[in-house]
Coordinates of C-alpha atoms in Angstrom, one line a residue:
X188 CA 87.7 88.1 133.7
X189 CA 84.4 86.8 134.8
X190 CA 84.2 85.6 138.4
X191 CA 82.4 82.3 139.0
X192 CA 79.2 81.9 139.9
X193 CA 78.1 78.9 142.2
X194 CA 74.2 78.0 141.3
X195 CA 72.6 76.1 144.2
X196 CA 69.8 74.1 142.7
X197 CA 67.8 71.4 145.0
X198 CA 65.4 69.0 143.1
X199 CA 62.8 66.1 144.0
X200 CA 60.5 64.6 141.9
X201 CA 61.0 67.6 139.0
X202 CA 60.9 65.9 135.7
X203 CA 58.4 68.3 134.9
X204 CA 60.0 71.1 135.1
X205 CA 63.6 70.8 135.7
X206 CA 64.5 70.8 131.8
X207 CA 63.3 74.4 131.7
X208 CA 65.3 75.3 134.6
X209 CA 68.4 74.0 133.7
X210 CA 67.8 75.5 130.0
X211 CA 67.8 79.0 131.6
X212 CA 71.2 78.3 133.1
X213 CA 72.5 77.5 129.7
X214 CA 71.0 80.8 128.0
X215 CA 72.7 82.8 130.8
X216 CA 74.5 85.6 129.1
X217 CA 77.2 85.4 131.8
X218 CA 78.9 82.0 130.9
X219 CA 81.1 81.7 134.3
X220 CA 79.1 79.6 136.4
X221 CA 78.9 76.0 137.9
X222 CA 75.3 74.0 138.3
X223 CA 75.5 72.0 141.1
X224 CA 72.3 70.2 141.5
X225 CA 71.5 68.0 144.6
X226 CA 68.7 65.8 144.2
X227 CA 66.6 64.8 147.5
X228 CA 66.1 60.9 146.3
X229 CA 63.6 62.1 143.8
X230 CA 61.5 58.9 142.7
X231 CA 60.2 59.8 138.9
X232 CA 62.9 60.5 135.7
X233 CA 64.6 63.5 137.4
X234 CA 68.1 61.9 138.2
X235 CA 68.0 60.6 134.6
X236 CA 67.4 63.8 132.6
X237 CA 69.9 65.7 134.7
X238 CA 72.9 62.8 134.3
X239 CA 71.8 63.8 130.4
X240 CA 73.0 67.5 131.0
X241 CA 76.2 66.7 133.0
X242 CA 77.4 64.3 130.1
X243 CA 77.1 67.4 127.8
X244 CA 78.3 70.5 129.8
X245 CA 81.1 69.5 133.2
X246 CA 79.8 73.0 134.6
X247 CA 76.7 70.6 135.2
X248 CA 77.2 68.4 138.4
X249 CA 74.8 65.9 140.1
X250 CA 75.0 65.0 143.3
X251 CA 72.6 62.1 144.7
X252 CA 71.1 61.9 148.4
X253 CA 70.7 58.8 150.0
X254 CA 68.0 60.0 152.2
X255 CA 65.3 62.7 151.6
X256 CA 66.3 65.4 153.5
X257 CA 64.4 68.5 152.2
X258 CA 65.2 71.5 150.0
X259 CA 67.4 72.8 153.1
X260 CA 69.9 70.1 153.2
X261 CA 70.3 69.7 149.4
X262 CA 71.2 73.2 149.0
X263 CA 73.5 72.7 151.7
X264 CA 74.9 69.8 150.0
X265 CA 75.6 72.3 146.9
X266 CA 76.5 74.9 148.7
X267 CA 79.2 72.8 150.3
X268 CA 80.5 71.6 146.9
X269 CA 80.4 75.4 145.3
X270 CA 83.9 77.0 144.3
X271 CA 82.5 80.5 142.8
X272 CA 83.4 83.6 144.5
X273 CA 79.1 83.9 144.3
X274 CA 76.6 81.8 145.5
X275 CA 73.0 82.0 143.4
X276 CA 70.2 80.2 144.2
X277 CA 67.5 78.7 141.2
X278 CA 64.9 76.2 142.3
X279 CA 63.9 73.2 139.7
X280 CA 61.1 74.6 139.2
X281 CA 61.4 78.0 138.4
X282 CA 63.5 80.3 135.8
X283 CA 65.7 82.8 135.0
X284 CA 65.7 85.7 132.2
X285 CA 69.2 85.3 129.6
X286 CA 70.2 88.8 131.2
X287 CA 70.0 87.6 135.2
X288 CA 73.7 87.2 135.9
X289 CA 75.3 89.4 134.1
X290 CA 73.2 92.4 135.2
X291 CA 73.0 91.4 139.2
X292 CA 76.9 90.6 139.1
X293 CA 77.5 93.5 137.1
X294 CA 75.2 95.7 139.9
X295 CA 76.9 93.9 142.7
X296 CA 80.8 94.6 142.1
X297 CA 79.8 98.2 140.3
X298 CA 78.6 98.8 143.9
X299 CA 80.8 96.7 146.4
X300 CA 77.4 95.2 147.4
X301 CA 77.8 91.3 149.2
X302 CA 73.8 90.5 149.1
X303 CA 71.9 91.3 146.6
X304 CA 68.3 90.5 145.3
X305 CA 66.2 91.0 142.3
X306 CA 62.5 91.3 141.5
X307 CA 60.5 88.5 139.9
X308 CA 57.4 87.4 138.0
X309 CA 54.6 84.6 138.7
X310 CA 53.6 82.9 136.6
X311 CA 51.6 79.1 136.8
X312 CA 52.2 75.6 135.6
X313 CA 50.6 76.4 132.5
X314 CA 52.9 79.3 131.9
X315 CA 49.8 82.0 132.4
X316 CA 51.5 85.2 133.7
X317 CA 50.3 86.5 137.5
X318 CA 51.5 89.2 139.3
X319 CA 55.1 90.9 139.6
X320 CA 57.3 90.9 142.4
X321 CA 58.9 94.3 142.7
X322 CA 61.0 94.0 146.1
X323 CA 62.0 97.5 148.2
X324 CA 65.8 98.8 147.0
X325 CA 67.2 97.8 150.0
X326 CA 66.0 95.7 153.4
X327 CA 67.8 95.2 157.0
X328 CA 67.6 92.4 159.8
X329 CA 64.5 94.2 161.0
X330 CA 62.9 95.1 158.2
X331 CA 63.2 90.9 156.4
X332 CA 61.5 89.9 159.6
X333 CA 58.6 91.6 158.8
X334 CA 58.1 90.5 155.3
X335 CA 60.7 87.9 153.3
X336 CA 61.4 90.6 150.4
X337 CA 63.9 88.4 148.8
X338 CA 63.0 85.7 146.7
X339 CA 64.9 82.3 147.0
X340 CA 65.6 82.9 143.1
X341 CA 67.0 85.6 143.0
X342 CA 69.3 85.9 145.8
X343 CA 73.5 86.1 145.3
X344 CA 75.7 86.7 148.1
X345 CA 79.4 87.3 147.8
X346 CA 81.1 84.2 149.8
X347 CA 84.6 85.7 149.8
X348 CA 83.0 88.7 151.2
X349 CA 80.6 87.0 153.9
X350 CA 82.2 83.1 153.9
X351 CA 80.4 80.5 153.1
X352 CA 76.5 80.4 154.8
X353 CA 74.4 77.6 155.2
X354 CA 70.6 77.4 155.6
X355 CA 69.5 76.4 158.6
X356 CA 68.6 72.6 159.1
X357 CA 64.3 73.9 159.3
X358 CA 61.8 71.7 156.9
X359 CA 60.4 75.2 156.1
X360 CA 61.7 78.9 155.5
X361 CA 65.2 77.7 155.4
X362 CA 65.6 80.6 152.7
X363 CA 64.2 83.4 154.9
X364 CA 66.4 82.2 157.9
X365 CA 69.3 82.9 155.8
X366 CA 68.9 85.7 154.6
X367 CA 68.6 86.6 158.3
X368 CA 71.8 85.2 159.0
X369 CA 73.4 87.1 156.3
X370 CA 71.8 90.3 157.6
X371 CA 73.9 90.0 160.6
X372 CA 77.2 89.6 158.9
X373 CA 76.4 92.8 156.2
X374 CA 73.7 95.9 157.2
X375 CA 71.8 95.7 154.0
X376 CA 70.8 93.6 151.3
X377 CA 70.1 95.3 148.1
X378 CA 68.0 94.6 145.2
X379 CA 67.2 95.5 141.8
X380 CA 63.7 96.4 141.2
X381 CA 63.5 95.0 137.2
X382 CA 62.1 91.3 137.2
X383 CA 64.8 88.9 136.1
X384 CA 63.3 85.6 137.4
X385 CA 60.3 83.4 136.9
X386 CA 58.5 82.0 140.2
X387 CA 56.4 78.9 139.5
X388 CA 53.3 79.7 142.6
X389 CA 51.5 76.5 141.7
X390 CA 53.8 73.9 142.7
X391 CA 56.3 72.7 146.2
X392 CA 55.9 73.5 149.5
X393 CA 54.5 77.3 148.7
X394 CA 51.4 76.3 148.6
X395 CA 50.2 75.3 151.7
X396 CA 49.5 79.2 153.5
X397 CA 48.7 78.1 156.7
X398 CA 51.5 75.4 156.9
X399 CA 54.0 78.7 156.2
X400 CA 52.5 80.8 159.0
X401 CA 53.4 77.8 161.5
X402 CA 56.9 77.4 160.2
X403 CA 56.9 81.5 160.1
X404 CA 56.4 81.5 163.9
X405 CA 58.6 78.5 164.1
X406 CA 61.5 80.6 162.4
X407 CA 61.0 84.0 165.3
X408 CA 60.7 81.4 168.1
X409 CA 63.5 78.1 168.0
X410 CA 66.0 79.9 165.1
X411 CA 65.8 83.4 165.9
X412 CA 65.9 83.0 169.2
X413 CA 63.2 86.3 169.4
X414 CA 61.1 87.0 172.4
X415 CA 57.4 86.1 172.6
X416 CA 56.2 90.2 172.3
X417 CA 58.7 90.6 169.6
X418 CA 57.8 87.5 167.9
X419 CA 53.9 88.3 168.0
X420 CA 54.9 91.6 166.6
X421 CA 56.7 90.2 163.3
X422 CA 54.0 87.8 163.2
X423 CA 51.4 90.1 163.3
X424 CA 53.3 92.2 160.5
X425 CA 54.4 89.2 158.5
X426 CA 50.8 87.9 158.4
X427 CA 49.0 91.1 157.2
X428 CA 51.7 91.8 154.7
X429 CA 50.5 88.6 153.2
X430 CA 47.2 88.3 153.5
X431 CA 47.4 92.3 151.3
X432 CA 49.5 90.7 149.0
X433 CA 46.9 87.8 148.7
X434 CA 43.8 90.5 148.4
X435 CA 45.8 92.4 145.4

C-alpha cells in the first residue's frame, strides 16, 4: 500500500503557470498524494483556475488567505492541513517529471532515509532549457550553511519520522531555514543525483541576487542564532559558491 504524500504548494498571482504545475501532480506515477494549495490573496485568475481542479479531483484542496502573508506562511498553512506520512514541496511555478514520487519514495523507505532531496533542471518562462542542478549525495547542518544544496522542489521529509516542521515566519529563505531545522532533528539529508524537477529561474522572489544575500545573512544572524565570525564565515562561503555557480 502506498503511503500518502502531503504536497505543499503556495501560490500568488500564478495564472500563468500554475496549470502546468498542478498538471504534473496529476501525471505523478505514484497516485497517493493530497494537493493542498494555499493561495497568498493572489489578485489575477489564480483562485479561479485552481477551484476548477478541486471540483474535478477531492485530492485537490484550496485554501484562501485573507491577508498576504508570503510563501512562508502559506506553506505553513498547507503544511498544517497535510495528513500524509510525507511532506513534498512544488512551487506554482515550477514542475515535476511523471517518475518524481515514486522513485524518491521508493529511495527513501528502500533506505530508512527521513530527508531526502533530488536534483533539478532550469529551465525559463519560455521553456528554453539552462543548466542542471546535480546536488552532493548527502549534506549535514554544516555543510547546508554553506551552500542551500536542496532545492525547495524537491525536498520530502518523513513527518512521522521527524513530526511535523514548519518554516520559519522569514519573508526570505524560509526553505533553507528548514532544512536547517530538520538537520538538527536527523544527521543527514540525502539526495538523488538524477533531475526529477523543473525550476522556473525567471520568475518570484529568486531573482533579485543581492536582495538574497541580505536575507542570507539575515538567516545566520536572527534565525540561526550563529556568531558574527561564524556567520561571516558561511557568508563568505555561501557567497562565492554562488557567484561560481553564476560564472558557469
Amino acid at each position: 500500500m502506498q503511503e500518502l504524500v502531503s504536497i505543499i504548494m503556495p501560490s500568488y498571482n500564478a495564472e500563468k503557470f500554475i496549470r502546468e504545475s498542478i498538471n504534473s501532480v496529476l501525471e505523478q506515477t505514484y497516485q497517493n498524494w493530497e494537493l493542498l494549495i494555499t493561495d497568498d490573496v493572489s489578485k489575477d485568475n489564480t483562485v479561479s483556475i485552481v477551484k476548477q481542479y478541486t471540483k474535478n479531483d477531492p485530492r485537490i484542496r484550496l485554501v484562501e488567505q485573507s491577508d498576504n502573508g508570503g510563501a512562508g506562511l502559506a506553506r505553513n498553512d498547507s503544511i498544517s492541513r497535510a495528513k500524509g506520512k510525507y511532506i513534498a514541496f512544488l512551487d506554482s511555478d515550477d514542475l515535476w517529471v511523471p517518475e518524481k514520487l515514486h522513485k524518491q519514495i521508493s529511495f527513501m523507505q528502500k533506505n530508512k532515509i527521513p530527508f531526502s532531496y533530488t536534483g533539478y533542471q532550469k529551465f525559463t518562462g519560455d521553456k528554453q532549457l539552462l543548466g542542471q542542478v546535480i546536488p552532493p549525495s548527502e549534506t549535514t547542518y554544516n555543510e547546508l550553511l554553506n551552500s542551500n544544496v536542496i532545492g525547495c522542489l524537491t525536498a520530502i521529509y518523513d513527518c512521522q519520522a521527524l513530526g511535523k516542521q514548519y518554516m520559519p515566519t522569514i519573508r526570505k529563505r524560509q526553505d533553507m531555514a528548514l532544512w536547517l531545522n530538520i538537520l538538527k532533528l536527523t544527521p543527514k539529508a540525502y539526495g538523488i543525483q538524477a533531475s526529477l524537477a523543473y525550476y522556473r529561474v525567471d520568475v518570484g522572489m529568486s531573482s533579485n541576487k543581492i536582495e538574497i544575500l541580505k536575507w542570507q545573512w539575515r538567516l545566520y544572524r536572527d534565525v540561526e542564532q550563529l556568531s558574527i565570525i561564524k556567520s561571516l564565515k558561511h557568508f563568505v562561503i555561501y557567497a562565492l559558491k554562488g557567484y561560481l555557480k553564476y560564472k558557469k
